[in-house]
Amino acid sequence: MKHDVIRVFDLFSIPGKAVSAESYGSGHINDTYAVGVDQAGRYVRYIFQRINHEVFRDPVALMSNIERVTRYLAARFRNDPDASRRTLTVLPAKTGEPVVVDHEGLFWRAYLFIEGARTYDAIESEKQAEEAARAFGLFQGALVDLPGPALHESIPGFHDTPSRFARLVEAVLEDRAGRAADVAAEIEFFQRREDDAFRLANMQRDGCLPLRITHNDTKLNNVMLDDRTGRGVCVIDLDTVMPGLTLHDFGDMVRTATSPSREDERDLSKVRMDMNMFTALVRGYLDAALPFLTRDEIGQLAFAGKLITMETGMRFLTDYLNGDVYFKTSRPGQNLDRCRTQCELVTSIEHQMGEMQAVVESFVTEQPMRVVS
Ligand code: ADP
Ligand code: GN1
Ligand code: MG
């Protein structure tokens, strides 16, 4: 284990004695631990996270976002019989603050552990796709009326796809790790699709897509599904909740919940956009989000899947070219493998775009949509 989490536990006002700590989950950014605590003979688990402050430059502002959002959600779920599991619960440090700095200058936070539910790194069933999408749709819907000033932008330009494209070009030119020559095919893959990077950004600039409060990191393993019922219990990983486009959230669901393969799968024959999974996603998402989405947003749902898969592929390739400095890796070449699965999925989406668009339309019974192409 990289950190002395038992020592960090003492910085929080959680009763009992920490008896175990283990690395937990498979996130690419923060360091997550499950900490077991003995509370007068009762064993209770908590989640402790070291916030990656290279990525999130202002952990205090970030935690003020998360506190506002989780308090608001807790109030909304107040009458739910399962209220304590429906949102993350931030546990204060002894200072009373939601984030604390340890002896090494690292930033830590703690959450209640959501028991009886789990996350999935790869989609296994249509039901999971539908439930995950409904949970993210409900999450967006619940935050439509969040009172107060705009949330802090925890990572500026996070889904600015044109700037992600520019950063890839920069990484190719700099070629810091001397890898560009080996990935000419992947670089060209994205260059051929440069125009796509601009579509949603242009629509937003032209006032066709509203800025809302969105999650911005809606990959499948950022939603917990109930072990018993399979239903979406809680949307987690709230670091990037900030003003954004609903389409980016839906797009990341398509990226992570339509192919049965893992993100770093090396056998590319396993990577494909499964139309049944896509249909389940649209069903679950629109069930929750149809009341607040505009026609233009609905018209771009299928395209958003392609865009975010492309954007994420570009980010993996950029990181590979920069020498693997952003996403955690556990083996050499992993970021390149991740990039390749994204390219494969983009291609699969391109082949099925007409059908995907028809699926979306089949769920919308009112007046015909305005589809911008
Ligand atoms: P990262 O930002 O690194 O992706 P996450 O916040 O997504 O970190 O946490 C990593 C994993 O830890 C999640 O995918 C989930 O499996 C688990 N996890 C996170 N928060 C909780 C929680 N409150 N209760 C139970 N498990 C959690
Ligand atoms: C990161 O933190 P995690 O693992 O849920 C990344 C996302 C990427 C994703 C790719 C803050 O998500 O943007 O889409 O990896 N989060 C950040 O798997 O960059
Ligand atoms: Mg995560």
Tab-separated table of N, CA and C in Angstrom, residues 129-138 140-141 212 214 245-251 253 279-293 297-298 301:
chain	number	residue	atom	x	y	z
A	129	ALA	N	-26.964	-1.826	-18.004
A	129	ALA	CA	-26.850	-0.613	-18.833
A	129	ALA	C	-28.034	0.312	-18.552
A	130	GLU	N	-29.213	-0.258	-18.518
A	130	GLU	CA	-30.415	0.552	-18.296
A	130	GLU	C	-30.394	1.210	-16.912
A	131	GLU	N	-30.033	0.425	-15.914
A	131	GLU	CA	-30.037	0.963	-14.543
A	131	GLU	C	-28.968	2.039	-14.360
A	132	ALA	N	-27.792	1.796	-14.923
A	132	ALA	CA	-26.716	2.795	-14.801
A	132	ALA	C	-27.145	4.095	-15.466
A	133	ALA	N	-27.714	3.989	-16.661
A	133	ALA	CA	-28.112	5.192	-17.402
A	133	ALA	C	-29.239	5.930	-16.683
A	134	ARG	N	-30.160	5.188	-16.106
A	134	ARG	CA	-31.239	5.836	-15.364
A	134	ARG	C	-30.667	6.591	-14.161
A	135	ALA	N	-29.707	5.967	-13.489
A	135	ALA	CA	-29.109	6.619	-12.312
A	135	ALA	C	-28.418	7.930	-12.711
A	136	PHE	N	-27.691	7.918	-13.815
A	136	PHE	CA	-27.018	9.160	-14.227
A	136	PHE	C	-28.044	10.203	-14.699
A	137	GLY	N	-29.110	9.742	-15.346
A	137	GLY	CA	-30.157	10.670	-15.779
A	137	GLY	C	-30.847	11.306	-14.581
A	138	LEU	N	-31.136	10.485	-13.559
A	138	LEU	CA	-31.771	11.015	-12.340
A	138	LEU	C	-30.842	12.000	-11.637
A	140	GLN	N	-28.533	13.938	-13.052
A	140	GLN	CA	-28.594	15.231	-13.776
A	140	GLN	C	-29.898	15.958	-13.441
A	141	GLY	N	-30.987	15.212	-13.445
A	141	GLY	CA	-32.301	15.817	-13.210
A	141	GLY	C	-32.395	16.413	-11.811
A	212	ARG	N	-25.480	22.769	-18.248
A	212	ARG	CA	-26.223	22.332	-17.060
A	212	ARG	C	-25.214	21.830	-16.043
A	214	THR	N	-23.522	18.801	-14.720
A	214	THR	CA	-23.364	17.426	-15.200
A	214	THR	C	-22.249	16.734	-14.415
A	245	LEU	N	-22.118	19.700	-20.545
A	245	LEU	CA	-23.174	19.282	-21.471
A	245	LEU	C	-23.681	17.901	-21.069
A	246	THR	N	-25.001	17.744	-21.039
A	246	THR	CA	-25.582	16.427	-20.732
A	246	THR	C	-25.068	15.383	-21.724
A	247	LEU	N	-24.806	15.828	-22.947
A	247	LEU	CA	-24.368	14.895	-23.991
A	247	LEU	C	-23.030	14.243	-23.668
A	248	HIS	N	-22.164	14.980	-22.992
A	248	HIS	CA	-20.885	14.366	-22.617
A	248	HIS	C	-21.128	13.227	-21.632
A	249	ASP	N	-22.076	13.410	-20.731
A	249	ASP	CA	-22.397	12.331	-19.786
A	249	ASP	C	-22.969	11.123	-20.538
A	250	PHE	N	-23.917	11.380	-21.418
A	250	PHE	CA	-24.490	10.230	-22.127
A	250	PHE	C	-23.410	9.551	-22.983
A	251	GLY	N	-22.575	10.364	-23.604
A	251	GLY	CA	-21.508	9.820	-24.457
A	251	GLY	C	-20.592	8.874	-23.695
A	253	MET	N	-21.368	7.102	-21.175
A	253	MET	CA	-22.093	5.840	-20.901
A	253	MET	C	-21.972	4.928	-22.126
A	279	THR	N	-29.539	0.374	-26.800
A	279	THR	CA	-30.985	0.555	-26.640
A	279	THR	C	-31.349	0.629	-25.158
A	280	ALA	N	-30.729	-0.249	-24.366
A	280	ALA	CA	-31.001	-0.247	-22.923
A	280	ALA	C	-30.550	1.069	-22.292
A	281	LEU	N	-29.409	1.568	-22.738
A	281	LEU	CA	-28.920	2.854	-22.218
A	281	LEU	C	-29.898	3.976	-22.528
A	282	VAL	N	-30.349	4.024	-23.777
A	282	VAL	CA	-31.273	5.095	-24.182
A	282	VAL	C	-32.562	4.981	-23.360
A	283	ARG	N	-33.040	3.753	-23.188
A	283	ARG	CA	-34.284	3.556	-22.434
A	283	ARG	C	-34.132	4.085	-21.004
A	284	GLY	N	-33.075	3.659	-20.345
A	284	GLY	CA	-32.869	4.071	-18.950
A	284	GLY	C	-32.634	5.567	-18.834
A	285	TYR	N	-31.832	6.092	-19.726
A	285	TYR	CA	-31.477	7.517	-19.626
A	285	TYR	C	-32.689	8.399	-19.916
A	286	LEU	N	-33.399	8.091	-20.999
A	286	LEU	CA	-34.543	8.943	-21.355
A	286	LEU	C	-35.687	8.810	-20.354
A	287	ASP	N	-35.780	7.636	-19.741
A	287	ASP	CA	-36.801	7.464	-18.710
A	287	ASP	C	-36.638	8.551	-17.637
A	288	ALA	N	-35.384	8.875	-17.340
A	288	ALA	CA	-35.134	9.895	-16.307
A	288	ALA	C	-34.996	11.291	-16.894
A	289	ALA	N	-34.413	11.400	-18.082
A	289	ALA	CA	-33.977	12.719	-18.567
A	289	ALA	C	-34.893	13.352	-19.611
A	290	LEU	N	-35.809	12.575	-20.162
A	290	LEU	CA	-36.673	13.139	-21.219
A	290	LEU	C	-37.380	14.431	-20.776
A	291	PRO	N	-37.839	14.513	-19.526
A	291	PRO	CA	-38.556	15.724	-19.116
A	291	PRO	C	-37.729	17.008	-19.230
A	292	PHE	N	-36.408	16.935	-19.123
A	292	PHE	CA	-35.659	18.193	-19.147
A	292	PHE	C	-34.770	18.373	-20.378
A	293	LEU	N	-34.613	17.342	-21.200
A	293	LEU	CA	-33.728	17.487	-22.374
A	293	LEU	C	-34.409	18.268	-23.494
A	297	GLU	N	-30.498	18.347	-27.788
A	297	GLU	CA	-29.709	17.403	-26.986
A	297	GLU	C	-30.056	15.966	-27.400
A	298	ILE	N	-31.340	15.674	-27.494
A	298	ILE	CA	-31.746	14.307	-27.860
A	298	ILE	C	-31.199	13.930	-29.240
A	301	LEU	N	-27.599	12.434	-29.118
A	301	LEU	CA	-27.216	11.380	-28.163
A	301	LEU	C	-26.313	10.323	-28.800
